Short mmCIF file of C-alpha atoms and ligand atoms in Angstrom, two decimals:
data_model
loop_
_atom_site.label_atom_id
_atom_site.label_comp_id
_atom_site.label_asym_id
_atom_site.label_seq_id
_atom_site.Cartn_x
_atom_site.Cartn_y
_atom_site.Cartn_z
CA MET B 1 268.02 -6.23 -85.12
CA GLU B 2 264.44 -6.45 -86.99
CA GLN B 3 265.45 -3.13 -88.87
CA PHE B 4 268.79 -4.21 -89.76
CA ILE B 5 267.04 -7.51 -91.38
CA ASP B 6 264.44 -5.63 -93.17
CA THR B 7 266.92 -3.34 -94.97
CA LEU B 8 269.70 -5.82 -95.44
CA PRO B 9 269.64 -6.86 -99.06
CA LYS B 10 268.75 -10.30 -99.33
CA VAL B 11 269.09 -13.18 -102.22
CA GLU B 12 266.76 -16.08 -101.88
CA LEU B 13 267.70 -19.26 -103.78
CA HIS B 14 265.18 -21.82 -102.56
CA VAL B 15 261.52 -20.90 -102.94
CA HIS B 16 258.79 -22.82 -104.73
CA LEU B 17 256.46 -20.46 -106.82
CA GLU B 18 253.67 -22.97 -105.97
CA GLY B 19 254.61 -22.34 -102.24
CA THR B 20 253.74 -18.68 -102.64
CA LEU B 21 250.09 -19.21 -103.16
CA GLU B 22 248.54 -17.03 -100.40
CA PRO B 23 245.05 -18.40 -99.41
CA ALA B 24 243.46 -15.27 -100.47
CA LEU B 25 244.82 -15.78 -103.98
CA MET B 26 243.95 -19.13 -103.74
CA PHE B 27 240.37 -18.38 -103.25
CA ARG B 28 240.41 -15.69 -105.90
CA LEU B 29 241.81 -17.98 -108.34
CA ALA B 30 239.18 -20.70 -107.47
CA GLU B 31 236.37 -18.18 -107.79
CA ARG B 32 237.88 -16.99 -111.24
CA ASN B 33 238.22 -20.73 -112.65
CA GLY B 34 235.29 -22.19 -110.99
CA ILE B 35 237.12 -24.52 -108.88
CA ASP B 36 235.71 -26.05 -105.44
CA LEU B 37 238.02 -25.68 -102.50
CA PRO B 38 237.71 -27.91 -99.40
CA TYR B 39 237.44 -25.05 -97.45
CA PRO B 40 234.65 -22.36 -96.37
CA ASP B 41 237.24 -19.19 -95.91
CA VAL B 42 240.82 -17.90 -96.02
CA ASP B 43 240.78 -18.60 -92.02
CA SER B 44 240.22 -22.34 -92.35
CA VAL B 45 242.82 -22.69 -94.96
CA ARG B 46 245.17 -21.30 -92.45
CA ALA B 47 244.25 -23.25 -89.76
CA ALA B 48 244.59 -26.52 -92.07
CA TYR B 49 248.35 -25.51 -92.07
CA GLU B 50 249.50 -28.15 -89.45
CA PHE B 51 251.49 -30.48 -90.65
CA LYS B 52 253.27 -33.57 -89.34
CA ASP B 53 255.89 -34.22 -92.32
CA LEU B 54 256.82 -33.48 -95.62
CA GLN B 55 254.10 -35.46 -97.08
CA SER B 56 251.10 -34.21 -95.26
CA PHE B 57 252.11 -30.90 -96.24
CA LEU B 58 252.74 -31.92 -100.09
CA ASN B 59 249.05 -33.50 -100.05
CA LEU B 60 247.65 -29.90 -99.36
CA TYR B 61 250.24 -28.03 -101.47
CA TYR B 62 249.28 -30.06 -104.62
CA ASN B 63 245.69 -29.64 -103.95
CA GLY B 64 246.19 -25.84 -103.45
CA ALA B 65 247.84 -25.79 -106.80
CA ARG B 66 244.80 -26.86 -108.74
CA VAL B 67 243.46 -23.28 -108.97
CA LEU B 68 246.33 -22.51 -111.06
CA GLN B 69 244.84 -22.87 -114.40
CA THR B 70 245.60 -20.20 -116.88
CA GLU B 71 248.56 -17.93 -118.13
CA GLN B 72 247.25 -14.93 -116.04
CA ASP B 73 247.02 -17.00 -112.82
CA PHE B 74 250.57 -18.06 -112.94
CA TYR B 75 251.44 -14.16 -113.82
CA ASP B 76 249.48 -13.18 -110.55
CA LEU B 77 251.26 -15.94 -108.42
CA THR B 78 254.46 -14.87 -109.58
CA TRP B 79 253.95 -11.28 -109.62
CA ALA B 80 252.44 -11.38 -105.86
CA TYR B 81 255.74 -13.05 -104.99
CA LEU B 82 258.07 -10.74 -106.54
CA ARG B 83 256.00 -7.77 -105.11
CA ARG B 84 256.70 -9.16 -101.77
CA CYS B 85 260.56 -9.64 -102.68
CA ALA B 86 260.82 -5.95 -103.35
CA ASP B 87 258.88 -4.99 -100.06
CA GLU B 88 261.26 -7.43 -98.24
CA ASN B 89 264.43 -5.82 -99.87
CA VAL B 90 265.19 -9.40 -101.52
CA VAL B 91 267.35 -8.11 -104.40
CA HIS B 92 267.45 -11.28 -106.52
CA THR B 93 265.55 -14.34 -106.41
CA GLU B 94 265.90 -17.87 -107.82
CA MET B 95 262.42 -19.70 -108.01
CA PHE B 96 261.67 -23.24 -108.35
CA PHE B 97 258.53 -24.44 -110.27
CA ASP B 98 257.19 -28.02 -110.84
CA PRO B 99 256.00 -28.23 -114.29
CA GLN B 100 254.60 -31.87 -113.61
CA THR B 101 252.29 -30.52 -111.17
CA HIS B 102 250.50 -28.77 -114.03
CA THR B 103 250.93 -30.70 -116.88
CA GLU B 104 249.48 -33.91 -115.32
CA ARG B 105 246.29 -32.02 -115.02
CA GLY B 106 246.51 -30.82 -118.47
CA ILE B 107 247.66 -27.47 -118.25
CA PRO B 108 250.21 -27.04 -121.08
CA PHE B 109 253.72 -26.45 -120.32
CA GLU B 110 253.97 -23.02 -122.19
CA THR B 111 251.15 -21.81 -120.02
CA VAL B 112 252.72 -22.05 -117.15
CA VAL B 113 256.23 -20.65 -118.38
CA ARG B 114 254.64 -17.73 -120.31
CA GLY B 115 252.91 -16.32 -117.20
CA ILE B 116 255.88 -16.63 -115.10
CA ALA B 117 258.20 -15.12 -117.68
CA ARG B 118 255.98 -12.01 -118.38
CA ALA B 119 255.72 -11.54 -114.31
CA ARG B 120 259.53 -11.73 -114.02
CA ALA B 121 259.75 -9.22 -117.09
CA ASP B 122 257.64 -6.73 -115.38
CA ALA B 123 259.21 -7.27 -111.83
CA GLU B 124 262.86 -6.65 -113.56
CA ALA B 125 261.51 -3.50 -115.35
CA GLN B 126 259.37 -2.23 -112.50
CA LEU B 127 260.66 -3.45 -109.18
CA GLY B 128 264.56 -3.40 -110.17
CA LEU B 129 265.11 -6.78 -108.90
CA SER B 130 266.98 -9.80 -110.83
CA THR B 131 265.38 -13.50 -110.89
CA GLY B 132 266.15 -16.86 -112.12
CA LEU B 133 263.76 -19.85 -112.70
CA ILE B 134 264.71 -23.38 -111.91
CA LEU B 135 262.65 -26.05 -113.20
CA CYS B 136 262.30 -29.11 -110.61
CA PHE B 137 261.56 -32.92 -111.44
CA LEU B 138 258.92 -34.41 -108.96
CA ARG B 139 261.03 -37.24 -107.36
CA ASP B 140 257.80 -39.30 -106.52
CA LEU B 141 257.05 -39.52 -110.22
CA SER B 142 259.47 -41.85 -112.71
CA GLU B 143 262.79 -40.83 -114.36
CA GLU B 144 260.88 -41.22 -117.62
CA SER B 145 258.21 -38.57 -116.68
CA ALA B 146 261.11 -36.34 -115.70
CA ILE B 147 263.01 -37.12 -119.30
CA GLU B 148 259.74 -36.20 -121.13
CA THR B 149 259.67 -33.30 -118.81
CA PHE B 150 263.02 -32.05 -119.95
CA ARG B 151 262.48 -32.70 -123.76
CA THR B 152 259.16 -30.58 -123.32
CA ALA B 153 261.02 -27.87 -121.67
CA LEU B 154 264.20 -27.76 -123.94
CA PRO B 155 262.55 -25.31 -126.52
CA TRP B 156 262.01 -22.90 -123.82
CA ARG B 157 265.34 -23.17 -122.53
CA GLU B 158 266.12 -19.56 -122.37
CA HIS B 159 263.72 -19.22 -119.46
CA PHE B 160 265.74 -21.26 -117.05
CA VAL B 161 269.07 -20.97 -115.20
CA GLY B 162 268.90 -24.57 -113.78
CA ILE B 163 267.19 -28.00 -113.29
CA GLY B 164 266.42 -29.28 -109.81
CA LEU B 165 264.75 -32.43 -107.76
CA ASP B 166 262.03 -31.95 -105.38
CA SER B 167 258.48 -33.41 -103.71
CA ALA B 168 258.30 -36.60 -101.56
CA GLU B 169 262.17 -37.47 -100.46
CA THR B 170 261.83 -40.62 -98.69
CA GLY B 171 262.17 -43.84 -100.75
CA HIS B 172 262.99 -41.43 -103.77
CA PRO B 173 266.77 -41.34 -103.65
CA PRO B 174 268.71 -38.99 -106.00
CA GLU B 175 270.42 -41.89 -108.14
CA LYS B 176 266.68 -42.76 -109.39
CA PHE B 177 267.12 -39.51 -111.59
CA GLU B 178 270.94 -40.18 -112.76
CA ARG B 179 270.25 -40.42 -116.36
CA VAL B 180 268.09 -37.31 -116.85
CA PHE B 181 270.79 -35.34 -114.86
CA ALA B 182 273.48 -36.58 -117.17
CA MET B 183 271.25 -35.15 -119.93
CA VAL B 184 270.61 -31.93 -117.99
CA ARG B 185 274.31 -31.65 -117.47
CA ASP B 186 275.13 -32.43 -121.41
CA GLU B 187 272.81 -29.32 -122.03
CA GLY B 188 274.79 -27.09 -119.63
CA PHE B 189 272.26 -26.29 -117.08
CA HIS B 190 273.11 -25.66 -113.54
CA ILE B 191 272.05 -28.45 -111.21
CA VAL B 192 270.51 -28.38 -107.66
CA ALA B 193 268.47 -30.91 -105.70
CA HIS B 194 266.45 -31.28 -102.25
CA ALA B 195 268.55 -33.74 -100.46
CA GLY B 196 268.69 -34.41 -96.55
CA GLU B 197 265.60 -32.37 -95.75
CA GLU B 198 263.95 -35.50 -94.25
CA GLY B 199 266.16 -37.93 -96.02
CA PRO B 200 269.26 -39.56 -95.13
CA PRO B 201 272.96 -38.22 -95.38
CA GLU B 202 273.34 -41.07 -98.23
CA TYR B 203 270.84 -39.00 -100.38
CA ILE B 204 273.40 -35.84 -100.14
CA TRP B 205 276.13 -37.95 -100.90
CA GLN B 206 273.94 -39.11 -104.15
CA ALA B 207 273.06 -35.66 -105.26
CA VAL B 208 276.61 -34.47 -104.91
CA ARG B 209 278.60 -37.52 -106.71
CA ARG B 210 275.89 -38.88 -108.95
CA LEU B 211 273.85 -35.68 -110.05
CA GLY B 212 276.56 -33.41 -109.78
CA VAL B 213 274.78 -30.80 -107.75
CA GLU B 214 276.03 -27.24 -107.29
CA ARG B 215 274.07 -26.37 -104.40
CA VAL B 216 272.05 -28.75 -101.73
CA ASP B 217 268.61 -27.63 -101.21
CA HIS B 218 268.01 -27.93 -97.35
CA GLY B 219 271.09 -30.55 -96.76
CA VAL B 220 270.35 -30.18 -92.88
CA GLN B 221 270.52 -34.05 -92.41
CA CYS B 222 274.32 -33.73 -93.24
CA THR B 223 275.31 -33.59 -89.76
CA GLY B 224 274.61 -37.30 -89.51
CA ASP B 225 277.84 -38.12 -91.29
CA ALA B 226 280.97 -36.50 -90.01
CA GLU B 227 282.83 -37.39 -93.39
CA LEU B 228 279.86 -35.87 -95.39
CA VAL B 229 280.21 -32.66 -93.38
CA GLU B 230 283.93 -32.34 -93.89
CA HIS B 231 283.24 -32.97 -97.73
CA LEU B 232 280.59 -30.15 -97.95
CA ARG B 233 283.21 -27.80 -95.90
CA ARG B 234 286.07 -28.62 -98.03
CA ALA B 235 284.05 -27.96 -101.43
CA GLN B 236 281.97 -25.27 -99.76
CA THR B 237 278.84 -26.58 -101.43
CA PRO B 238 276.20 -24.23 -100.48
CA LEU B 239 273.17 -25.56 -98.57
CA THR B 240 270.01 -23.54 -99.09
CA VAL B 241 268.53 -23.78 -95.60
CA CYS B 242 264.85 -23.01 -94.90
CA PRO B 243 264.51 -22.75 -90.99
CA LEU B 244 260.75 -21.99 -90.83
CA ALA B 245 260.02 -24.71 -93.37
CA ASN B 246 261.96 -27.38 -91.01
CA VAL B 247 260.10 -26.40 -87.84
CA LYS B 248 256.54 -26.58 -89.81
CA LEU B 249 257.46 -29.93 -91.47
CA LYS B 250 258.88 -31.18 -87.91
CA VAL B 251 262.40 -31.83 -89.23
CA PHE B 252 262.99 -29.98 -85.64
CA ASP B 253 260.54 -29.52 -82.93
CA ARG B 254 261.32 -25.89 -82.43
CA ILE B 255 263.37 -23.28 -84.19
CA GLU B 256 265.94 -23.20 -80.99
CA GLU B 257 266.49 -27.00 -81.98
CA HIS B 258 267.38 -26.26 -85.24
CA ASN B 259 270.79 -27.45 -86.26
CA LEU B 260 271.82 -24.19 -87.73
CA PRO B 261 274.58 -23.43 -85.21
CA ARG B 262 276.24 -26.61 -85.84
CA LEU B 263 276.33 -26.08 -89.74
CA LEU B 264 277.90 -22.70 -89.09
CA GLU B 265 280.35 -24.12 -86.36
CA ALA B 266 281.38 -26.85 -89.19
CA GLY B 267 282.34 -24.01 -91.64
CA LEU B 268 279.50 -24.56 -94.19
CA LYS B 269 278.34 -22.32 -96.58
CA VAL B 270 274.77 -21.64 -95.44
CA THR B 271 272.18 -19.46 -97.07
CA ILE B 272 268.71 -18.72 -95.40
CA ASN B 273 265.54 -19.31 -97.66
CA SER B 274 261.74 -19.04 -97.24
CA ASP B 275 260.98 -22.39 -99.24
CA ASP B 276 257.13 -22.33 -99.35
CA PRO B 277 256.42 -18.95 -97.40
CA ALA B 278 252.62 -18.86 -97.76
CA TYR B 279 252.62 -22.51 -96.12
CA PHE B 280 255.19 -22.00 -93.53
CA GLY B 281 254.51 -18.73 -91.96
CA GLY B 282 257.05 -16.30 -93.55
CA TYR B 283 259.14 -15.01 -96.40
CA MET B 284 262.68 -14.06 -96.21
CA ASN B 285 262.47 -11.36 -93.40
CA ALA B 286 260.69 -13.94 -91.11
CA ASN B 287 263.22 -16.68 -91.68
CA PHE B 288 266.13 -14.18 -90.96
CA ARG B 289 264.41 -13.21 -87.87
CA ALA B 290 263.63 -16.30 -86.41
CA VAL B 291 267.21 -17.61 -86.69
CA ALA B 292 268.62 -14.41 -85.43
CA GLN B 293 266.42 -14.36 -82.13
CA ALA B 294 266.76 -18.14 -81.80
CA PHE B 295 270.47 -17.93 -82.01
CA ASP B 296 271.30 -14.44 -81.18
CA LEU B 297 273.13 -14.19 -84.50
CA ASP B 298 275.20 -10.75 -85.04
CA ARG B 299 274.96 -8.74 -87.99
CA ASP B 300 278.23 -10.13 -89.65
CA THR B 301 276.67 -13.62 -89.75
CA LEU B 302 273.29 -12.28 -91.33
CA ARG B 303 275.27 -10.45 -93.79
CA GLY B 304 277.21 -13.72 -94.29
CA PHE B 305 273.92 -15.43 -95.40
CA THR B 306 273.47 -12.79 -98.17
CA ARG B 307 277.09 -13.16 -99.22
CA ASN B 308 276.99 -16.83 -99.44
CA ALA B 309 274.01 -16.51 -101.70
CA ILE B 310 275.69 -13.91 -103.94
CA ASP B 311 278.78 -16.19 -104.01
CA THR B 312 276.43 -18.93 -105.49
CA ALA B 313 273.89 -17.27 -107.31
CA PHE B 314 273.35 -18.23 -111.08
CA VAL B 315 273.82 -14.95 -112.36
CA ASP B 316 276.65 -13.34 -114.73
CA ASP B 317 279.52 -11.45 -113.30
CA GLN B 318 278.10 -8.13 -113.70
CA ARG B 319 275.30 -8.78 -111.84
CA ARG B 320 277.17 -10.39 -109.07
CA ARG B 321 279.07 -7.48 -108.84
CA GLU B 322 276.04 -5.30 -108.47
CA LEU B 323 274.79 -7.53 -105.76
CA TYR B 324 278.15 -7.27 -104.01
CA ALA B 325 277.94 -3.29 -104.37
CA LEU B 326 274.45 -3.59 -102.75
CA LEU B 327 275.34 -5.71 -99.76
CA ASP B 328 278.56 -3.32 -99.29
CA ALA B 329 276.53 -0.23 -99.50
CA ALA B 330 273.91 -1.45 -96.86
N1 LIG A 401 258.10 -28.79 -102.71
C1 LIG A 401 257.94 -27.67 -102.24
N2 LIG A 401 258.42 -27.51 -101.11
C2 LIG A 401 259.02 -28.65 -100.99
C3 LIG A 401 259.79 -29.33 -99.88
N3 LIG A 401 259.89 -28.31 -98.82
N4 LIG A 401 260.28 -30.38 -99.82
C4 LIG A 401 260.24 -30.94 -100.92
N5 LIG A 401 259.59 -30.85 -101.98
C5 LIG A 401 258.96 -29.30 -102.07
ZN1 LIG A 402 262.10 -26.69 -101.16
#
């Protein structure tokens, strides 16, 4: 099964670029930029990655992101992740980034976008994979800040396929961002949002009904509301599930307790993703392996995760056909 997973073409729809910052690169960039890290070495960074919930992770994660300063830093970050994709047979990936994490520290928006864009271009040319970029608003900041970020981003719009919503979920319901997502819709972007990672089913309803999301990021809490599950099944709204992330952040205590089997039995459109692989102990293959092993999933189910991701990727018809062809040939 391991070999089947390694060679299976995979499509990632939920990964935070800032969450691909490996401790070794964090140290290299800290040194390059003269930034003090609160850890003596790479091993103690890894040892610090014990989280009790989403917020305890975010505290470390935003602290780690401080080492990202220059266009080259964002290039190196993105390039390292995309090389990893190529190694793992990830043939298409749609990456989140959080501009406010950087602009709030005085890093210009264009520094971030230029570095990411150059790595994407190199990866497409040299590694043969396709990529998309999704700009996320931080939901623990104000809607005004999201609107300002969106205005700053518009001159760079050819770089994004979509707009998303992430960061601390509890207490920051999707409806807080209804006005800015109306602007996003008017501009014709694809829309996604983290909802129902830790937050209640009501937040998923809001993401669907009030923001108009095409995919729900995480969404695992939907099983607390039978009517919602039925809605998501009928609409075949994709859920970008991140199994290892959910265990690391104690949404489920053990992988065997993850509700993936319930989501599948309910007929929901599930995809498997890595979220913040440098922090949660695994990229795409590790996530596939974890669920395959925990739930004794067969090959058709694993192929189905890739098929679902291709169905819902923000790509043009030609690329979608190519992705199906890659899957069918495997
Ligand atoms: N930002 C990075 N990872 C996240 C997650 N798992 N949930 C919400 N915001 C995030
Ligand atoms: Zn996420």
